[in-house]
Structure formats: structure tokens, C-alpha cells
mmCIF file of C-alpha atoms in Angstrom:
data_model
loop_
_atom_site.group_PDB
_atom_site.id
_atom_site.type_symbol
_atom_site.label_atom_id
_atom_site.label_comp_id
_atom_site.label_asym_id
_atom_site.label_seq_id
_atom_site.Cartn_x
_atom_site.Cartn_y
_atom_site.Cartn_z
ATOM 1 C CA UNK L 1 100.280 46.276 14.180
ATOM 2 C CA UNK L 2 102.878 45.485 11.863
ATOM 3 C CA UNK L 3 105.422 48.081 11.107
ATOM 4 C CA UNK L 4 106.671 49.461 7.752
ATOM 5 C CA UNK L 5 108.348 46.885 5.868
ATOM 6 C CA UNK L 6 110.784 47.218 3.009
ATOM 7 C CA UNK L 7 111.899 44.676 0.588
ATOM 8 C CA UNK L 8 114.535 43.577 -0.403
ATOM 9 C CA UNK L 9 116.687 44.617 2.630
ATOM 10 C CA UNK L 10 119.974 44.427 0.580
ATOM 11 C CA UNK L 11 120.653 44.604 -3.128
ATOM 12 C CA UNK L 12 123.647 44.740 -5.420
ATOM 13 C CA UNK L 13 123.438 46.058 -8.947
ATOM 14 C CA UNK L 14 125.791 47.226 -11.602
ATOM 15 C CA UNK L 15 125.981 50.545 -13.234
ATOM 16 C CA UNK L 16 123.616 51.235 -15.938
ATOM 17 C CA UNK L 17 121.033 48.631 -14.474
ATOM 18 C CA UNK L 18 117.804 49.561 -13.041
ATOM 19 C CA UNK L 19 116.232 48.651 -9.611
ATOM 20 C CA UNK L 20 112.630 48.880 -8.002
ATOM 21 C CA UNK L 21 112.418 49.036 -4.305
ATOM 22 C CA UNK L 22 109.264 48.228 -2.307
ATOM 23 C CA UNK L 23 107.588 49.615 0.899
ATOM 24 C CA UNK L 24 104.483 48.346 2.513
ATOM 25 C CA UNK L 25 103.121 51.035 5.153
ATOM 26 C CA UNK L 26 101.569 50.329 8.235
ATOM 27 C CA UNK L 27 97.855 49.357 7.760
ATOM 28 C CA UNK L 28 95.596 52.349 7.523
ATOM 29 C CA UNK L 29 98.559 54.666 6.596
ATOM 30 C CA UNK L 30 98.016 56.407 3.277
ATOM 31 C CA UNK L 31 101.130 58.593 2.940
ATOM 32 C CA UNK L 32 104.379 57.022 1.942
ATOM 33 C CA UNK L 33 107.456 59.192 1.868
ATOM 34 C CA UNK L 34 111.040 58.064 0.476
ATOM 35 C CA UNK L 35 114.441 59.173 1.727
ATOM 36 C CA UNK L 36 117.881 58.530 0.493
ATOM 37 C CA UNK L 37 120.722 58.068 2.973
ATOM 38 C CA UNK L 38 124.345 58.429 2.184
ATOM 39 C CA UNK L 39 127.460 59.320 4.289
ATOM 40 C CA UNK L 40 128.254 62.273 2.081
ATOM 41 C CA UNK L 41 124.695 63.889 1.588
ATOM 42 C CA UNK L 42 123.052 62.654 4.601
ATOM 43 C CA UNK L 43 119.320 62.014 4.801
ATOM 44 C CA UNK L 44 117.572 63.747 1.712
ATOM 45 C CA UNK L 45 113.915 63.614 0.829
ATOM 46 C CA UNK L 46 113.022 61.913 -2.483
ATOM 47 C CA UNK L 47 109.253 62.006 -2.907
ATOM 48 C CA UNK L 48 105.904 61.491 -0.990
ATOM 49 C CA UNK L 49 102.948 59.550 -2.249
ATOM 50 C CA UNK L 50 99.271 60.063 -0.927
ATOM 51 C CA UNK L 51 96.361 58.326 -2.295
ATOM 52 C CA UNK L 52 98.166 57.239 -5.285
ATOM 53 C CA UNK L 53 99.396 60.682 -6.184
ATOM 54 C CA UNK L 54 102.750 62.122 -5.957
ATOM 55 C CA UNK L 55 102.326 65.157 -3.623
ATOM 56 C CA UNK L 56 105.866 66.220 -3.269
ATOM 57 C CA UNK L 57 109.402 65.828 -4.768
ATOM 58 C CA UNK L 58 112.812 66.487 -3.632
ATOM 59 C CA UNK L 59 115.684 67.904 -5.740
ATOM 60 C CA UNK L 60 116.723 64.439 -7.511
ATOM 61 C CA UNK L 61 116.962 63.570 -11.040
ATOM 62 C CA UNK L 62 114.250 62.103 -13.282
ATOM 63 C CA UNK L 63 115.961 58.695 -13.144
ATOM 64 C CA UNK L 64 114.269 58.391 -9.752
ATOM 65 C CA UNK L 65 110.681 57.662 -9.801
ATOM 66 C CA UNK L 66 107.961 55.986 -7.922
ATOM 67 C CA UNK L 67 104.243 55.217 -7.551
ATOM 68 C CA UNK L 68 101.841 54.024 -5.020
ATOM 69 C CA UNK L 69 99.015 51.611 -5.303
ATOM 70 C CA UNK L 70 95.549 51.464 -4.242
ATOM 71 C CA UNK L 71 96.591 49.499 -1.012
ATOM 72 C CA UNK L 72 99.006 52.116 -0.294
ATOM 73 C CA UNK L 73 102.036 50.183 -1.010
ATOM 74 C CA UNK L 74 104.578 52.077 -2.916
ATOM 75 C CA UNK L 75 107.445 51.192 -5.096
ATOM 76 C CA UNK L 76 110.499 53.354 -6.097
ATOM 77 C CA UNK L 77 112.468 52.780 -9.184
ATOM 78 C CA UNK L 78 115.990 53.948 -10.130
ATOM 79 C CA UNK L 79 116.889 53.776 -13.722
ATOM 80 C CA UNK L 80 120.486 53.901 -15.316
ATOM 81 C CA UNK L 81 122.118 53.412 -11.961
ATOM 82 C CA UNK L 82 125.346 55.241 -11.070
ATOM 83 C CA UNK L 83 127.836 54.617 -8.326
ATOM 84 C CA UNK L 84 126.584 57.516 -6.501
ATOM 85 C CA UNK L 85 123.211 55.888 -6.075
ATOM 86 C CA UNK L 86 124.686 53.462 -3.527
ATOM 87 C CA UNK L 87 122.830 54.318 -0.501
ATOM 88 C CA UNK L 88 120.211 53.367 2.402
ATOM 89 C CA UNK L 89 116.815 54.088 0.953
ATOM 90 C CA UNK L 90 114.352 54.674 3.700
ATOM 91 C CA UNK L 91 110.471 54.521 3.270
ATOM 92 C CA UNK L 92 108.332 56.072 5.856
ATOM 93 C CA UNK L 93 104.499 55.978 6.292
ATOM 94 C CA UNK L 94 101.926 58.428 7.873
ATOM 95 C CA UNK L 95 98.262 58.418 8.248
ATOM 96 C CA UNK L 96 98.037 61.543 6.561
ATOM 97 C CA UNK L 97 100.280 63.754 4.487
ATOM 98 C CA UNK L 98 103.534 64.104 6.053
ATOM 99 C CA UNK L 99 103.701 67.938 6.572
ATOM 100 C CA UNK L 100 104.663 67.309 10.157
ATOM 101 C CA UNK L 101 101.302 67.066 11.706
ATOM 102 C CA UNK L 102 101.203 63.057 11.513
ATOM 103 C CA UNK L 103 104.115 61.175 12.574
ATOM 104 C CA UNK L 104 106.162 59.360 10.166
ATOM 105 C CA UNK L 105 107.070 55.755 10.753
ATOM 106 C CA UNK L 106 110.247 54.488 9.182
ATOM 107 C CA UNK L 107 111.076 51.112 7.613
ATOM 108 C CA UNK L 108 114.354 49.348 8.270
ATOM 109 C CA UNK L 109 115.445 50.627 4.898
ATOM 110 C CA UNK L 110 116.985 48.828 1.832
ATOM 111 C CA UNK L 111 120.597 49.107 1.496
ATOM 112 C CA UNK L 112 121.580 49.402 -2.469
ATOM 113 C CA UNK L 113 125.093 48.892 -3.641
ATOM 114 C CA UNK L 114 126.039 49.966 -7.145
ATOM 115 C CA UNK L 115 129.002 48.423 -8.655
ATOM 116 C CA UNK K 1 115.341 76.816 1.332
ATOM 117 C CA UNK K 2 115.142 75.573 4.678
ATOM 118 C CA UNK K 3 118.332 74.303 6.059
ATOM 119 C CA UNK K 4 119.068 72.403 9.411
ATOM 120 C CA UNK K 5 122.274 72.475 11.231
ATOM 121 C CA UNK K 6 123.854 70.242 13.863
ATOM 122 C CA UNK K 7 127.047 71.733 14.872
ATOM 123 C CA UNK K 8 128.168 68.574 16.922
ATOM 124 C CA UNK K 9 129.312 65.727 14.642
ATOM 125 C CA UNK K 10 129.943 63.690 17.972
ATOM 126 C CA UNK K 11 129.000 63.908 21.669
ATOM 127 C CA UNK K 12 129.915 61.688 24.571
ATOM 128 C CA UNK K 13 128.111 61.318 27.926
ATOM 129 C CA UNK K 14 128.666 59.316 31.002
ATOM 130 C CA UNK K 15 125.773 57.153 31.932
ATOM 131 C CA UNK K 16 123.051 58.660 34.283
ATOM 132 C CA UNK K 17 124.415 62.109 33.325
ATOM 133 C CA UNK K 18 122.612 64.822 31.085
ATOM 134 C CA UNK K 19 123.659 65.804 27.541
ATOM 135 C CA UNK K 20 122.361 68.340 25.308
ATOM 136 C CA UNK K 21 122.464 68.227 21.573
ATOM 137 C CA UNK K 22 122.267 71.387 19.425
ATOM 138 C CA UNK K 23 120.217 72.153 16.318
ATOM 139 C CA UNK K 24 119.527 75.399 14.420
ATOM 140 C CA UNK K 25 117.506 75.819 11.368
ATOM 141 C CA UNK K 26 116.718 78.313 8.728
ATOM 142 C CA UNK K 27 113.147 79.073 7.491
ATOM 143 C CA UNK K 28 110.925 82.044 6.574
ATOM 144 C CA UNK K 29 107.838 80.148 7.457
ATOM 145 C CA UNK K 30 106.002 80.542 10.807
ATOM 146 C CA UNK K 31 104.257 77.363 10.914
ATOM 147 C CA UNK K 32 106.194 74.225 10.883
ATOM 148 C CA UNK K 33 107.290 71.103 12.953
ATOM 149 C CA UNK K 34 110.307 70.026 14.361
ATOM 150 C CA UNK K 35 111.701 66.647 15.255
ATOM 151 C CA UNK K 36 114.560 64.611 16.881
ATOM 152 C CA UNK K 37 115.053 61.218 15.474
ATOM 153 C CA UNK K 38 117.297 58.555 16.701
ATOM 154 C CA UNK K 39 118.884 55.991 14.388
ATOM 155 C CA UNK K 40 120.595 53.177 16.385
ATOM 156 C CA UNK K 41 123.307 50.718 14.653
ATOM 157 C CA UNK K 42 120.216 48.628 13.468
ATOM 158 C CA UNK K 43 119.406 51.684 11.117
ATOM 159 C CA UNK K 44 115.796 51.948 12.339
ATOM 160 C CA UNK K 45 114.627 55.463 12.442
ATOM 161 C CA UNK K 46 112.530 56.229 15.684
ATOM 162 C CA UNK K 47 110.828 59.492 16.475
ATOM 163 C CA UNK K 48 112.225 60.712 19.841
ATOM 164 C CA UNK K 49 110.211 63.960 20.243
ATOM 165 C CA UNK K 50 108.216 66.501 18.227
ATOM 166 C CA UNK K 51 107.537 70.265 18.716
ATOM 167 C CA UNK K 52 104.920 72.345 16.882
ATOM 168 C CA UNK K 53 106.184 75.787 16.155
ATOM 169 C CA UNK K 54 103.062 77.364 17.139
ATOM 170 C CA UNK K 55 103.247 75.868 20.712
ATOM 171 C CA UNK K 56 105.496 77.818 22.902
ATOM 172 C CA UNK K 57 105.753 75.197 25.498
ATOM 173 C CA UNK K 58 108.739 73.018 25.102
ATOM 174 C CA UNK K 59 107.802 69.231 24.399
ATOM 175 C CA UNK K 60 108.789 66.555 26.755
ATOM 176 C CA UNK K 61 108.912 62.585 26.491
ATOM 177 C CA UNK K 62 109.965 61.239 29.697
ATOM 178 C CA UNK K 63 113.863 61.585 29.780
ATOM 179 C CA UNK K 64 113.796 63.798 26.620
ATOM 180 C CA UNK K 65 113.005 67.321 26.399
ATOM 181 C CA UNK K 66 113.728 70.197 24.046
ATOM 182 C CA UNK K 67 114.622 73.726 24.217
ATOM 183 C CA UNK K 68 112.708 75.421 21.334
ATOM 184 C CA UNK K 69 113.632 79.172 20.751
ATOM 185 C CA UNK K 70 111.647 80.287 17.755
ATOM 186 C CA UNK K 71 113.027 83.734 17.334
ATOM 187 C CA UNK K 72 116.728 82.188 17.507
ATOM 188 C CA UNK K 73 115.438 79.106 15.239
ATOM 189 C CA UNK K 74 117.221 76.875 17.798
ATOM 190 C CA UNK K 75 116.027 73.377 18.707
ATOM 191 C CA UNK K 76 118.151 71.652 21.244
ATOM 192 C CA UNK K 77 117.405 68.027 22.831
ATOM 193 C CA UNK K 78 118.300 67.376 26.280
ATOM 194 C CA UNK K 79 118.746 63.865 27.413
ATOM 195 C CA UNK K 80 118.508 63.269 31.202
ATOM 196 C CA UNK K 81 119.778 60.150 33.028
ATOM 197 C CA UNK K 82 121.520 58.894 29.971
ATOM 198 C CA UNK K 83 121.164 55.092 29.425
ATOM 199 C CA UNK K 84 123.509 52.881 27.347
ATOM 200 C CA UNK K 85 120.538 52.281 25.018
ATOM 201 C CA UNK K 86 120.467 56.059 24.114
ATOM 202 C CA UNK K 87 123.752 55.419 22.016
ATOM 203 C CA UNK K 88 122.801 56.239 18.638
ATOM 204 C CA UNK K 89 122.930 58.875 15.755
ATOM 205 C CA UNK K 90 120.386 61.675 16.545
ATOM 206 C CA UNK K 91 118.916 63.696 13.684
ATOM 207 C CA UNK K 92 117.207 66.826 13.986
ATOM 208 C CA UNK K 93 114.527 67.604 11.293
ATOM 209 C CA UNK K 94 112.243 70.257 10.013
ATOM 210 C CA UNK K 95 108.968 69.915 8.361
ATOM 211 C CA UNK K 96 106.795 72.408 6.786
ATOM 212 C CA UNK K 97 106.051 70.573 3.359
ATOM 213 C CA UNK K 98 108.888 67.981 3.224
ATOM 214 C CA UNK K 99 111.361 66.751 5.707
ATOM 215 C CA UNK K 100 114.760 68.149 6.003
ATOM 216 C CA UNK K 101 117.244 66.532 8.309
ATOM 217 C CA UNK K 102 120.368 67.869 9.883
ATOM 218 C CA UNK K 103 123.727 65.932 9.139
ATOM 219 C CA UNK K 104 123.165 64.112 12.546
ATOM 220 C CA UNK K 105 125.153 63.884 16.026
ATOM 221 C CA UNK K 106 126.625 60.621 16.938
ATOM 222 C CA UNK K 107 126.167 60.009 20.796
ATOM 223 C CA UNK K 108 128.306 57.640 22.845
ATOM 224 C CA UNK K 109 127.207 56.726 26.410
ATOM 225 C CA UNK K 110 130.157 55.721 28.463
ATOM 226 C CA UNK K 111 129.372 53.127 31.240
#
């Protein structure tokens, strides 16, 4: 089985722009979660999607949004980029809702740099 | 809010020796899951071991084992017979509804 894939792997944007990141889960997985990893704040949960519905959301401003398609692929969007949005964005998929019962498999991440 | 604390920013171990990484967490829930994840320089997060809070028996996966003390809210990871490939950042995580990670411990393995 192919693993979780994320595109693009690297991205450079300027302040004020918007960006869309993509995540393709493992085949058969219905849950996709997004995380932000920075040196200062560590790993933080952004949101989780299951069956095209957002099931859970972390403590991030409304500039961060996402969606999930019928094939379970997910996109994450950040509008009006700020310097502090520079981070590694990780996507993880699991068969069921990621309450811990089902193992989450992580993708390689998208490194976003905001200039 | 649930918090996860890893008090050791860095640890070092000699190859073939044993090392223990510490983790404590804070929660008022009784049912939850705990994890140790490994993140090597390649950045790909890999699940090392998982513990279900309602299970008293400590989880083990080959050279990796945990010491789960529910009352003390402690969840340490023991790596036996350390190998060079074990060098990585190790994250402790708690999950009841969403995943909360500790700050991580950087493990160095000396040959």
C-alpha cells in the first residue's frame, strides 16, 4: 500500500498570500488530520476530517481552513499568510476517527516558508 | 486542557545500552490513548508504541517498552539494545479526542 502523500513538499510564499496544501491518505483511510510543526510551538493539532466533515478543530485562527473530498483526499488552506505561519505541515490518515483507537500514519510533510 | 510534558530536551545513549525517555501528562479523562512517535531527520513521523489507558499491562514492541503509571500520569519509553538507527526526535503524545504532543526529546546514539 502506498503511504500518505503530501504535495507540494516545499513551498515559498510571501506575506499576505494564500496557500493550499494537499494530502492523499492511505487507500481505505477515511480520516485525515493536519498538524503544524514549528521550533517554537512544537507539534500542534489543526483539524481532523472524516467523511468530508470537519470533526475536530485545534486552536488556530480562521485563516486556517480545510476540506475533504469524497475520495478522502484533503486540502488545507491558509489565507493572508503571516511570517509565523512558516512551518512543517504534517498530514496523517487513519481508518477511523483518530481518537487514538486507530493508528495514524503520517505523511512526509510540506515545508512552508513565508517571506 | 490536556498537556504533555517531556522534561528531557536531549538524551544520549551508547550503542547497545538502554535508555529511558520520560513523559508526563495532565488529564481529567479516564479513557485515552498514549503514544510514542519517532521523527528521524527525514521528518517522517513513525509510531513506535501505543498504550490504551484502560489496559494495565505495559505495551511492548520488540526493543521498545513503556512504563505506564496511570495514577501518576506518567508514560516513559525504554529502548533496549540501542541502535544507531534509533537516533531521532521522540515525541510523547496523548489522544482522547485530538492528538496532543510533548515538546520532544532528541536522542543521540553513540557508536
